[in-house]
């Protein structure tokens, strides 16, 4: 995810399942809020590569099957 988006690890760890999974599918763009960005100058929205979307789809499905909800961290 970091290689395909350019997000730092703290930005990736700030993501919640609901940031990635909406309306029963993986979003096409992911948004990271300004408050978790280094230097806090601006938030960023980055398109998700098709390969990353495929991996995230499976990860989210497994996470939800373990009882996680949309407010849970994406990576646990």
Coordinates of C-alpha atoms in Angstrom, one line a residue:
X1 CA 0.0 0.0 0.0
X2 CA 2.8 2.4 0.9
X3 CA 4.7 1.8 -2.4
X4 CA 1.6 2.2 -4.6
X5 CA 0.3 5.3 -2.8
X6 CA 3.3 7.1 -1.4
X7 CA 1.7 7.3 2.1
X8 CA 4.0 7.1 5.2
X9 CA 3.4 4.3 7.7
X10 CA 1.7 6.7 10.1
X11 CA -0.7 7.7 7.4
X12 CA -1.5 4.1 6.5
X13 CA -2.0 3.1 10.1
X14 CA -4.5 6.0 10.5
X15 CA -6.9 4.4 8.0
X16 CA -10.0 2.7 9.1
X17 CA -12.0 0.0 7.3
X18 CA -14.7 2.5 6.5
X19 CA -12.2 4.7 4.7
X20 CA -11.5 1.9 2.3
X21 CA -14.8 0.0 2.1
X22 CA -17.9 1.9 1.1
X23 CA -21.1 0.8 -0.5
X24 CA -20.0 -2.8 -0.6
X25 CA -16.7 -2.2 -2.5
X26 CA -13.2 -0.8 -2.2
X27 CA -13.1 2.9 -3.0
X28 CA -11.2 4.1 -6.0
X29 CA -9.4 6.9 -4.1
X30 CA -8.2 7.0 -0.5
X31 CA -8.1 10.2 1.5
X32 CA -5.8 10.8 4.5
X33 CA -6.7 13.7 6.8
X34 CA -4.4 16.6 7.4
X35 CA -4.2 15.9 11.1
X36 CA -2.2 12.6 10.5
X37 CA 0.1 14.0 7.8
X38 CA 3.7 14.9 8.5
X39 CA 4.1 18.7 8.7
X40 CA 0.3 18.9 8.6
X41 CA 0.2 21.2 5.6
X42 CA -2.6 19.5 3.6
X43 CA -4.6 16.3 3.4
X44 CA -4.1 14.0 0.4
X45 CA -6.3 12.0 -1.8
X46 CA -4.6 9.3 -3.9
X47 CA -6.0 6.8 -6.4
X48 CA -5.7 3.1 -5.5
X49 CA -3.9 0.9 -8.0
X50 CA -6.0 -2.1 -9.2
X51 CA -3.7 -4.6 -7.7
X52 CA -3.9 -2.8 -4.3
X53 CA -7.7 -2.7 -4.5
X54 CA -7.7 -6.5 -5.1
X55 CA -5.6 -7.2 -2.0
X56 CA -7.5 -4.7 0.1
X57 CA -10.8 -6.3 -1.0
X58 CA -9.8 -9.6 0.4
X59 CA -8.2 -8.1 3.5
X60 CA -11.4 -6.2 4.4
X61 CA -13.6 -9.2 3.8
X62 CA -11.5 -11.2 6.2
X63 CA -11.5 -8.4 8.7
X64 CA -15.3 -8.1 8.6
X65 CA -15.7 -11.8 9.0
X66 CA -13.6 -11.6 12.2
X67 CA -16.1 -9.2 13.6
X68 CA -14.4 -6.0 12.9
X69 CA -16.6 -3.0 12.0
X70 CA -16.2 0.1 9.8
X71 CA -14.6 2.1 12.6
X72 CA -11.9 -0.5 13.3
X73 CA -8.4 0.2 12.1
X74 CA -7.7 -1.2 8.6
X75 CA -4.5 -3.0 9.8
X76 CA -4.7 -4.7 13.2

